[in-house]
């Protein structure tokens, strides 16, 4: 059974077709990333799949159940992180987690474990207003996961995180996925999508342009390989094996770097380079 | 699945809201301290309206004062603060500048009082009191017993003393203000932080969330009531009349009514500051026009008629009737009905204007 099944989903704001007849299927246990420039319709798509918005047309099914109208039986099985500030005012990190745990009938002790998992033990008694951006982000992820959901939606979970926190969160998310949960996230970081995601959907102007594994997307780009030599010379080639063999013969392999196409190249190739909103 | 270490969603939400309120110094100040400042101001300053003593300058020898018996002199000193001087011109200058209220001198057997009309009440008190002392001294000197005598009795229980009037009104205003601000700020704050959306995705009903918010606001209103009545009774001599307990159901519907107004303020604005300002804009003028701070008896008829469309007017009237005017419990029924009607209509309007997000 598919974890998510989306058929012909559309949403229009005034003249703007925010989401334009999108169809999508995510298998159970899959880790899927949605990439797209600002205003591409990622958040609107996600909100319709989560059951927050009624689509103008089409339908979305999650874990075999329709998401609209609000389905109270489905809610305990999904976890949603909307944005870092969706907190109760002036509560500490621990109180915040306890409150969300109570909404899902999760024991307080289990909720406390999450402080450790997201590295906030030392900030347990700090009010949310006094947390740094990254700490607030980690707390909001803990609040989304506190009831151990089967399917997790994360909206730009690593925005505002420093590199250490970002890697730690990657480990946490991979761990979730390894234990069989389905994860859907939106992100601006291509390296993140490449490392974490089984499949990546590239979205622009309300439509999904490609939906495939990162490898297949990069191969599809058919970009030449670039070899950067230690002396600054750059070689561009379609046959890297032969070129590297030649460099080895000339004893010029020390300090070289080989660049193939990246997900970022795919992204820019598909969505263009002009500035977005 | 539920262990004993689990809190119910209603209790958890209520607790979260209470903590959020108690830790917000501004909210606590405006709900509790600010209205109490008004109570202390009205009850303490205006409650005890004794005139200050009349400053009197005695120029030279004044037989009236010098020949007064000890008892009469004591009564005289209750009213006048006497300063002696030999310089008439300087004494007159003092009166003119307002440093003294009256200067007296003897011209033969006549006492001449120089006074200023700047403070008309004091001028009248001065003339009346001096005349009384002159007459009293004349009677005493004649050796005849006085034929008529005067006894005075206070009649204050007929009209309400200051503290009796201001406590119900200020309490109504305080409850209305914190209910409206609380609802407006919560709706806006939760909408902006997307907490409303987040709660929509949690398995709790709207009823539970709204119920928790209403319960906390009612608790705050009860705390306000206890503090107001406690302080009024302990410090300013507030005396409650028979069916004062009917003020509790009155305040409950009043709270619901002003929470609805707060929701409306939250629905028509896009920022938390805007919501609080809109709530303020509704409640503060309403407090003046509804007689929370001063009685409307002296107000023009059109204002008295207009104030009937303001819910706070009905809350104030009901509170006055049951708390200090000694009316029976039934006096609160009509105000309760009116407030409930307001609450219902405004809630329906706010619900129509409700949006999940600010965009």
Short mmCIF file of C-alpha atoms in Angstrom, two decimals, chain A residues 11 13-14 18-19 35 42-43 60 62 69 84 100 104 119 127 135 150 153-154 164 167 174 180 182 238 242 261 276:
data_model
loop_
_atom_site.label_atom_id
_atom_site.label_comp_id
_atom_site.label_asym_id
_atom_site.label_seq_id
_atom_site.Cartn_x
_atom_site.Cartn_y
_atom_site.Cartn_z
CA UNK A 11 -5.25 24.69 -5.85
CA UNK A 13 -5.36 31.49 -5.38
CA UNK A 14 -7.07 34.15 -7.47
CA UNK A 18 -0.39 27.40 -6.89
CA UNK A 19 -0.64 23.65 -7.46
CA UNK A 35 12.81 20.66 -4.11
CA UNK A 42 5.74 23.08 -2.28
CA UNK A 43 4.09 24.24 0.93
CA UNK A 60 -5.11 12.97 -1.58
CA UNK A 62 -2.57 9.11 3.24
CA UNK A 69 -12.29 16.43 5.64
CA UNK A 84 9.98 26.65 13.99
CA UNK A 100 2.28 18.17 22.70
CA UNK A 104 -1.32 12.56 21.71
CA UNK A 119 20.32 17.52 21.88
CA UNK A 127 11.70 29.27 27.31
CA UNK A 135 17.43 24.99 18.86
CA UNK A 150 4.35 6.33 10.83
CA UNK A 153 6.13 15.72 7.04
CA UNK A 154 8.93 18.24 7.59
CA UNK A 164 26.90 20.26 13.15
CA UNK A 167 24.49 16.52 10.28
CA UNK A 174 17.94 8.52 8.48
CA UNK A 180 10.47 1.84 8.51
CA UNK A 182 7.98 7.28 5.67
CA UNK A 238 32.91 13.22 -21.61
CA UNK A 242 40.61 7.98 -20.26
CA UNK A 261 26.96 16.86 -12.40
CA UNK A 276 12.26 34.09 -7.46
#
